């Protein structure tokens, strides 16, 4: 029941829907004025626009944001693309982004890429005509594909540094540094990194940062993976650990850490007495698993909000990004999944 002339549409019902001309006659204005009152309210006297909206409401009209936005290219809709909507990591990002969008009177369209670049690309092609901007959270697209998308709509990328595109990342080097330092204080000298998706920029950054941090701490690190960033992926990772288990495992994210921890416990391996486990992100389940998971906490809700704020501020300003991406701080949250290394245990548990 919606036209493509920017007019409001009638609510569904049994009777014939009034037209834009019915609203115009009832309001005593031209049909073009009714259209502008909904599509371009800034071009209509405020009192007149309010009168038209009141008459439209009395007639049972509602506004179709997409239809009314087509003449101007503005739909008051933004898209947030996540790699896996079932991953708890995205919950706080979504909350932060939705909150910022709502405050700006925008609607947030959520797209689940299902950890597949083909699904992500196809979803973006369908969404681009309907939205004013995109937040790519955990995207698996190539840098060139992201830059091509940014030429069509404003784009902000999360957890990845893409040249010429606004990006908001976490302080991965600091996160791995405080993790390595914590484990070193507990006497750990052999650490295995459980890798996430190969296409994840953050995964590469965390692995490199952990290696660099370990260099100055007399620690030996090795890598297993990649694995799906899920609890099931963590169980698979536990099976891939060497027979001579490391004293500590650092995972790409909390889901991998939790899955590995559960699988190790099922095999009779004690966590943390035999193997200490550390995650990254501080998602909600880290607080309820046993033992509680030591992890690097990231300000995920703030990241989602910052992404939408940056996106809205970039509208109408197509100039490429210059300088470094916005980097948000992280901190280590020590819980019960880490303790002094079994191979150097002498006296009380080490400092956190």
Tab-separated table of C-alpha atoms in Angstrom:
chain	number	residue	atom	x	y	z
A	1	UNK	CA	0.000	0.000	0.000
A	2	UNK	CA	2.962	2.325	-0.323
A	3	UNK	CA	3.684	4.542	-3.260
A	4	UNK	CA	7.103	5.597	-4.466
A	5	UNK	CA	6.322	9.292	-4.433
A	6	UNK	CA	7.331	9.814	-0.808
A	7	UNK	CA	3.736	9.668	0.406
A	8	UNK	CA	2.692	7.957	3.606
A	9	UNK	CA	0.855	4.668	3.297
A	10	UNK	CA	-2.404	3.660	4.857
A	11	UNK	CA	-2.588	1.120	7.619
A	12	UNK	CA	-3.985	-2.195	6.513
A	13	UNK	CA	-7.677	-2.631	6.838
A	14	UNK	CA	-10.803	-3.745	5.070
A	15	UNK	CA	-11.694	-0.386	3.482
A	16	UNK	CA	-10.048	1.218	0.498
A	17	UNK	CA	-6.890	3.084	1.478
A	18	UNK	CA	-7.029	6.867	1.141
A	19	UNK	CA	-4.608	8.444	-1.268
A	20	UNK	CA	-2.180	11.289	-0.781
A	21	UNK	CA	-4.828	13.496	-2.358
A	22	UNK	CA	-7.311	12.564	0.399
A	23	UNK	CA	-4.782	13.738	2.972
A	24	UNK	CA	-4.226	16.932	0.974
A	25	UNK	CA	-7.963	17.688	0.769
A	26	UNK	CA	-8.496	17.011	4.475
A	27	UNK	CA	-5.521	19.197	5.396
A	28	UNK	CA	-6.410	21.937	2.908
A	29	UNK	CA	-3.014	21.848	1.174
A	30	UNK	CA	-1.556	20.647	-2.115
A	31	UNK	CA	-0.609	17.008	-2.558
A	32	UNK	CA	2.986	18.064	-3.205
A	33	UNK	CA	3.030	19.765	0.205
A	34	UNK	CA	1.904	16.545	1.866
A	35	UNK	CA	4.686	14.656	0.091
A	36	UNK	CA	7.303	17.199	1.180
A	37	UNK	CA	6.003	17.178	4.762
A	38	UNK	CA	7.013	13.512	5.023
A	39	UNK	CA	9.954	13.300	2.612
A	40	UNK	CA	11.530	16.736	3.160
A	41	UNK	CA	10.049	18.231	6.340
A	42	UNK	CA	12.650	20.987	6.389
A	43	UNK	CA	11.080	22.490	3.288
A	44	UNK	CA	7.628	22.830	4.854
A	45	UNK	CA	6.513	25.361	7.459
A	46	UNK	CA	6.705	23.650	10.858
A	47	UNK	CA	3.085	24.427	11.755
A	48	UNK	CA	1.897	23.180	8.366
A	49	UNK	CA	3.933	19.993	8.642
A	50	UNK	CA	2.525	19.302	12.105
A	51	UNK	CA	-1.022	19.895	10.810
A	52	UNK	CA	-0.457	17.480	7.925
A	53	UNK	CA	0.949	14.794	10.235
A	54	UNK	CA	-2.014	15.166	12.564
A	55	UNK	CA	-4.496	14.824	9.686
A	56	UNK	CA	-2.590	11.820	8.304
A	57	UNK	CA	-2.692	10.154	11.717
A	58	UNK	CA	-6.446	10.711	11.945
A	59	UNK	CA	-6.819	9.030	8.556
A	60	UNK	CA	-4.756	6.050	9.698
A	61	UNK	CA	-1.639	6.710	7.673
A	62	UNK	CA	1.841	5.504	8.532
A	63	UNK	CA	5.087	6.529	6.881
A	64	UNK	CA	7.114	4.067	4.826
A	65	UNK	CA	10.708	5.166	5.595
A	66	UNK	CA	12.139	3.473	2.510
A	67	UNK	CA	9.570	4.879	0.119
A	68	UNK	CA	9.708	8.378	1.536
A	69	UNK	CA	13.476	8.325	1.417
A	70	UNK	CA	13.890	7.356	-2.211
A	71	UNK	CA	13.420	10.852	-3.696
A	72	UNK	CA	16.200	12.239	-1.462
A	73	UNK	CA	18.417	9.184	-1.113
A	74	UNK	CA	17.839	9.307	2.663
A	75	UNK	CA	15.986	6.485	4.376
A	76	UNK	CA	17.041	6.940	8.024
A	77	UNK	CA	18.324	3.368	7.928
A	78	UNK	CA	21.791	2.048	8.725
A	79	UNK	CA	23.110	-1.508	8.397
A	80	UNK	CA	25.258	-3.382	10.897
A	81	UNK	CA	26.955	-6.456	9.444
A	82	UNK	CA	28.149	-9.148	11.876
A	83	UNK	CA	29.977	-12.321	10.941
A	84	UNK	CA	27.828	-14.561	13.181
A	85	UNK	CA	24.737	-13.280	14.981
A	86	UNK	CA	24.835	-16.240	17.408
A	87	UNK	CA	28.259	-15.171	18.704
A	88	UNK	CA	27.764	-13.433	22.103
A	89	UNK	CA	30.656	-11.119	21.186
A	90	UNK	CA	28.306	-9.123	18.978
A	91	UNK	CA	25.534	-8.664	21.549
A	92	UNK	CA	27.072	-5.603	23.194
A	93	UNK	CA	28.223	-4.143	19.868
A	94	UNK	CA	24.649	-4.429	18.584
A	95	UNK	CA	23.270	-2.804	21.737
A	96	UNK	CA	25.664	0.104	21.508
A	97	UNK	CA	25.068	0.627	17.800
A	98	UNK	CA	21.282	0.384	18.126
A	99	UNK	CA	21.251	2.834	21.017
A	100	UNK	CA	23.270	5.419	19.082
A	101	UNK	CA	21.148	4.922	15.963
A	102	UNK	CA	17.887	5.316	17.891
A	103	UNK	CA	19.081	8.532	19.513
A	104	UNK	CA	19.740	9.902	16.017
A	105	UNK	CA	16.278	8.661	14.900
A	106	UNK	CA	17.748	5.999	12.620
A	107	UNK	CA	16.666	2.388	12.213
A	108	UNK	CA	19.411	-0.247	12.402
A	109	UNK	CA	19.248	-3.156	9.961
A	110	UNK	CA	21.134	-6.226	11.239
A	111	UNK	CA	22.816	-8.502	8.680
A	112	UNK	CA	24.229	-11.920	9.615
A	113	UNK	CA	27.062	-12.922	7.256
A	114	UNK	CA	27.227	-16.439	8.752
A	115	UNK	CA	31.057	-16.410	8.673
A	116	UNK	CA	30.895	-16.508	4.867
A	117	UNK	CA	32.228	-13.808	2.563
A	118	UNK	CA	29.819	-14.858	-0.202
A	119	UNK	CA	26.801	-14.473	2.070
A	120	UNK	CA	28.158	-11.145	3.304
A	121	UNK	CA	28.708	-9.826	-0.233
A	122	UNK	CA	25.240	-10.888	-1.405
A	123	UNK	CA	23.589	-9.345	1.671
A	124	UNK	CA	25.418	-6.064	1.138
A	125	UNK	CA	24.321	-5.897	-2.488
A	126	UNK	CA	20.695	-6.167	-1.378
A	127	UNK	CA	21.050	-3.728	1.516
A	128	UNK	CA	23.063	-0.948	-0.137
A	129	UNK	CA	20.150	0.711	-1.976
A	130	UNK	CA	18.106	0.882	1.237
A	131	UNK	CA	20.595	2.251	3.775
A	132	UNK	CA	22.541	5.456	4.291
A	133	UNK	CA	25.613	3.806	5.759
A	134	UNK	CA	27.166	0.552	6.931
A	135	UNK	CA	29.047	-0.684	9.977
A	136	UNK	CA	31.091	-3.788	9.164
A	137	UNK	CA	31.794	-5.693	12.380
A	138	UNK	CA	34.072	-8.686	11.982
A	139	UNK	CA	33.835	-8.563	8.187
A	140	UNK	CA	35.454	-11.336	6.160
A	141	UNK	CA	35.545	-9.276	2.938
A	142	UNK	CA	38.851	-8.348	1.333
A	143	UNK	CA	40.232	-4.827	1.786
A	144	UNK	CA	39.521	-4.043	-1.866
A	145	UNK	CA	35.891	-5.195	-1.525
A	146	UNK	CA	35.480	-3.009	1.565
A	147	UNK	CA	36.909	0.024	-0.221
A	148	UNK	CA	34.604	-0.604	-3.179
A	149	UNK	CA	31.620	-0.705	-0.829
A	150	UNK	CA	32.797	2.527	0.819
A	151	UNK	CA	32.624	4.246	-2.567
A	152	UNK	CA	28.886	3.560	-2.655
A	153	UNK	CA	27.904	4.312	0.955
A	154	UNK	CA	29.691	5.616	4.067
A	155	UNK	CA	31.354	2.678	5.847
A	156	UNK	CA	32.939	2.199	9.269
A	157	UNK	CA	34.888	-1.011	9.909
A	158	UNK	CA	35.260	-2.590	13.353
A	159	UNK	CA	38.165	-4.719	14.556
A	160	UNK	CA	40.139	-4.239	11.365
A	161	UNK	CA	42.397	-1.538	9.967
A	162	UNK	CA	41.517	-0.840	6.327
A	163	UNK	CA	43.383	1.882	4.439
A	164	UNK	CA	41.193	4.838	3.379
A	165	UNK	CA	38.176	3.572	5.367
A	166	UNK	CA	37.277	4.766	8.910
A	167	UNK	CA	38.105	1.965	11.343
A	168	UNK	CA	37.660	1.355	15.066
A	169	UNK	CA	39.893	-1.319	16.556
A	170	UNK	CA	40.756	-2.722	19.965
A	171	UNK	CA	44.215	-2.366	21.472
A	172	UNK	CA	45.240	-5.925	20.610
A	173	UNK	CA	48.970	-5.408	21.302
A	174	UNK	CA	48.277	-4.184	24.839
A	175	UNK	CA	45.796	-7.016	25.411
A	176	UNK	CA	48.367	-9.638	24.475
A	177	UNK	CA	51.110	-7.847	26.416
A	178	UNK	CA	49.185	-7.853	29.701
A	179	UNK	CA	48.130	-11.461	29.055
A	180	UNK	CA	51.705	-12.612	28.482
A	181	UNK	CA	52.949	-10.634	31.486
A	182	UNK	CA	50.271	-12.167	33.706
A	183	UNK	CA	51.192	-15.687	32.640
A	184	UNK	CA	54.907	-14.993	32.995
A	185	UNK	CA	54.373	-13.828	36.591
A	186	UNK	CA	52.658	-17.139	37.235
A	187	UNK	CA	55.716	-19.011	35.968
A	188	UNK	CA	54.367	-20.119	32.574
A	189	UNK	CA	57.042	-20.678	29.946
A	190	UNK	CA	55.163	-22.663	27.271
A	191	UNK	CA	52.043	-21.070	25.812
A	192	UNK	CA	49.868	-22.200	22.917
A	193	UNK	CA	47.788	-19.718	20.956
A	194	UNK	CA	44.465	-21.092	19.654
A	195	UNK	CA	43.859	-19.242	16.398
A	196	UNK	CA	40.529	-18.027	15.094
A	197	UNK	CA	39.440	-17.561	11.453
A	198	UNK	CA	42.309	-17.131	9.002
A	199	UNK	CA	40.504	-14.186	7.367
A	200	UNK	CA	40.186	-12.323	10.674
A	201	UNK	CA	42.460	-9.281	10.896
A	202	UNK	CA	42.178	-9.315	14.691
A	203	UNK	CA	43.308	-12.943	14.768
A	204	UNK	CA	46.523	-12.088	12.943
A	205	UNK	CA	47.131	-9.084	15.177
A	206	UNK	CA	46.650	-11.075	18.374
A	207	UNK	CA	48.995	-13.850	17.269
A	208	UNK	CA	51.736	-11.428	16.252
A	209	UNK	CA	51.272	-9.366	19.409
A	210	UNK	CA	51.493	-12.443	21.635
A	211	UNK	CA	54.713	-13.562	19.931
A	212	UNK	CA	56.244	-10.128	20.332
A	213	UNK	CA	55.219	-9.902	23.982
A	214	UNK	CA	56.597	-13.372	24.731
A	215	UNK	CA	59.991	-12.547	23.222
A	216	UNK	CA	60.951	-10.309	26.108
A	217	UNK	CA	59.463	-12.575	28.785
A	218	UNK	CA	61.451	-15.779	28.218
A	219	UNK	CA	58.313	-17.551	26.993
A	220	UNK	CA	57.945	-20.023	24.135
A	221	UNK	CA	54.731	-19.734	22.119
A	222	UNK	CA	53.278	-21.937	19.431
A	223	UNK	CA	50.077	-21.810	17.400
A	224	UNK	CA	47.317	-24.290	16.581
A	225	UNK	CA	44.500	-23.620	14.173
A	226	UNK	CA	42.745	-21.858	12.585
A	227	UNK	CA	39.447	-22.851	14.156
A	228	UNK	CA	35.886	-21.577	13.954
A	229	UNK	CA	35.460	-18.875	16.661
A	230	UNK	CA	32.869	-20.967	18.497
A	231	UNK	CA	32.647	-23.282	21.497
A	232	UNK	CA	32.678	-26.228	19.068
A	233	UNK	CA	35.805	-24.780	17.500
A	234	UNK	CA	37.389	-24.660	20.951
A	235	UNK	CA	36.628	-28.338	21.500
A	236	UNK	CA	38.369	-29.108	18.209
A	237	UNK	CA	41.306	-26.975	19.321
A	238	UNK	CA	41.683	-29.012	22.505
A	239	UNK	CA	42.100	-32.137	20.396
A	240	UNK	CA	44.805	-30.367	18.355
A	241	UNK	CA	46.954	-29.463	21.362
A	242	UNK	CA	50.248	-31.375	21.581
A	243	UNK	CA	50.354	-34.501	23.721
A	244	UNK	CA	52.782	-32.749	26.043
A	245	UNK	CA	50.287	-30.084	27.015
A	246	UNK	CA	51.463	-26.491	27.382
A	247	UNK	CA	51.052	-24.964	30.809
A	248	UNK	CA	48.884	-22.196	29.362
A	249	UNK	CA	46.524	-21.650	26.432
A	250	UNK	CA	45.600	-18.223	25.045
A	251	UNK	CA	42.634	-18.254	22.674
A	252	UNK	CA	41.631	-15.833	19.916
A	253	UNK	CA	38.299	-15.256	21.662
A	254	UNK	CA	36.289	-16.344	24.678
A	255	UNK	CA	34.190	-18.912	22.836
A	256	UNK	CA	37.300	-20.784	21.698
A	257	UNK	CA	38.716	-20.567	25.217
A	258	UNK	CA	35.521	-21.899	26.799
A	259	UNK	CA	35.264	-24.757	24.292
A	260	UNK	CA	38.887	-25.753	24.839
A	261	UNK	CA	38.477	-25.556	28.614
A	262	UNK	CA	35.363	-27.754	28.593
A	263	UNK	CA	37.012	-30.334	26.330
A	264	UNK	CA	40.145	-30.472	28.475
A	265	UNK	CA	38.073	-30.918	31.621
A	266	UNK	CA	36.114	-33.731	29.968
A	267	UNK	CA	39.445	-35.529	29.413
A	268	UNK	CA	40.381	-35.192	33.062
A	269	UNK	CA	42.733	-32.240	32.572
A	270	UNK	CA	42.377	-29.795	35.447
A	271	UNK	CA	41.899	-26.103	34.676
A	272	UNK	CA	43.823	-24.178	35.895
A	273	UNK	CA	45.967	-26.628	37.901
A	274	UNK	CA	47.222	-28.478	34.794
A	275	UNK	CA	46.547	-25.898	32.094
A	276	UNK	CA	45.711	-22.212	32.522
A	277	UNK	CA	43.318	-20.748	29.939
A	278	UNK	CA	42.877	-17.128	28.791
A	279	UNK	CA	40.290	-15.715	26.369
A	280	UNK	CA	39.614	-12.364	24.737
A	281	UNK	CA	36.495	-10.101	24.733
A	282	UNK	CA	34.910	-10.760	28.165
A	283	UNK	CA	31.536	-11.918	26.865
A	284	UNK	CA	28.849	-12.786	29.410
A	285	UNK	CA	29.502	-16.595	29.591
A	286	UNK	CA	33.017	-15.943	30.952
A	287	UNK	CA	31.371	-15.065	34.264
A	288	UNK	CA	29.288	-18.239	34.574
A	289	UNK	CA	31.581	-21.038	33.358
A	290	UNK	CA	33.576	-22.903	35.984
A	291	UNK	CA	36.246	-21.914	36.563
A	292	UNK	CA	35.525	-18.306	35.634
A	293	UNK	CA	37.527	-17.376	32.542
A	294	UNK	CA	40.459	-14.983	32.706
A	295	UNK	CA	40.086	-12.758	29.665
A	296	UNK	CA	40.929	-9.475	28.003
A	297	UNK	CA	37.897	-7.209	28.432
A	298	UNK	CA	36.955	-5.026	25.469
A	299	UNK	CA	34.499	-2.071	25.544
A	300	UNK	CA	32.195	-3.674	22.995
A	301	UNK	CA	29.113	-1.546	23.634
A	302	UNK	CA	31.215	1.615	23.383
A	303	UNK	CA	32.655	0.308	20.122
A	304	UNK	CA	29.201	-0.148	18.600
A	305	UNK	CA	28.148	3.322	19.690
A	306	UNK	CA	31.360	4.905	18.401
A	307	UNK	CA	30.877	3.193	15.044
A	308	UNK	CA	27.413	4.654	14.500
A	309	UNK	CA	28.530	8.087	15.695
A	310	UNK	CA	31.436	8.005	13.242
A	311	UNK	CA	29.159	6.813	10.465
A	312	UNK	CA	26.624	9.583	10.974
A	313	UNK	CA	29.332	12.237	11.166
A	314	UNK	CA	30.809	11.025	7.871
A	315	UNK	CA	27.593	11.404	5.854
A	316	UNK	CA	28.071	13.969	3.129
A	317	UNK	CA	31.839	13.879	3.644
A	318	UNK	CA	33.249	11.326	1.191
A	319	UNK	CA	36.876	12.288	1.836
A	320	UNK	CA	39.017	9.188	2.552
A	321	UNK	CA	40.296	8.536	6.022
A	322	UNK	CA	43.675	9.951	6.890
A	323	UNK	CA	45.743	8.968	9.880
A	324	UNK	CA	45.352	5.999	12.202
A	325	UNK	CA	42.175	4.140	13.152
A	326	UNK	CA	40.424	4.885	16.428
A	327	UNK	CA	41.828	2.486	19.047
A	328	UNK	CA	39.808	1.561	22.129
A	329	UNK	CA	41.525	0.438	25.357
A	330	UNK	CA	41.320	-3.075	26.790
A	331	UNK	CA	42.132	-4.520	30.203
A	332	UNK	CA	42.900	-7.920	31.666
A	333	UNK	CA	40.227	-9.434	33.925
A	334	UNK	CA	41.765	-12.155	36.090
A	335	UNK	CA	39.425	-14.951	37.162
A	336	UNK	CA	40.001	-18.552	38.225
A	337	UNK	CA	41.110	-20.141	34.934
A	338	UNK	CA	44.731	-19.083	35.449
A	339	UNK	CA	47.105	-20.021	38.251
A	340	UNK	CA	50.783	-20.675	38.846
A	341	UNK	CA	52.384	-23.059	36.374
A	342	UNK	CA	52.386	-26.693	37.497
A	343	UNK	CA	56.034	-26.911	36.470
A	344	UNK	CA	57.179	-24.000	38.623
A	345	UNK	CA	54.613	-24.129	41.407
A	346	UNK	CA	56.296	-23.185	44.638
A	347	UNK	CA	54.203	-21.615	47.377
A	348	UNK	CA	51.057	-19.503	46.951
A	349	UNK	CA	49.390	-18.499	43.736
A	350	UNK	CA	51.240	-15.799	41.817
A	351	UNK	CA	50.166	-12.183	41.693
A	352	UNK	CA	47.628	-11.191	39.093
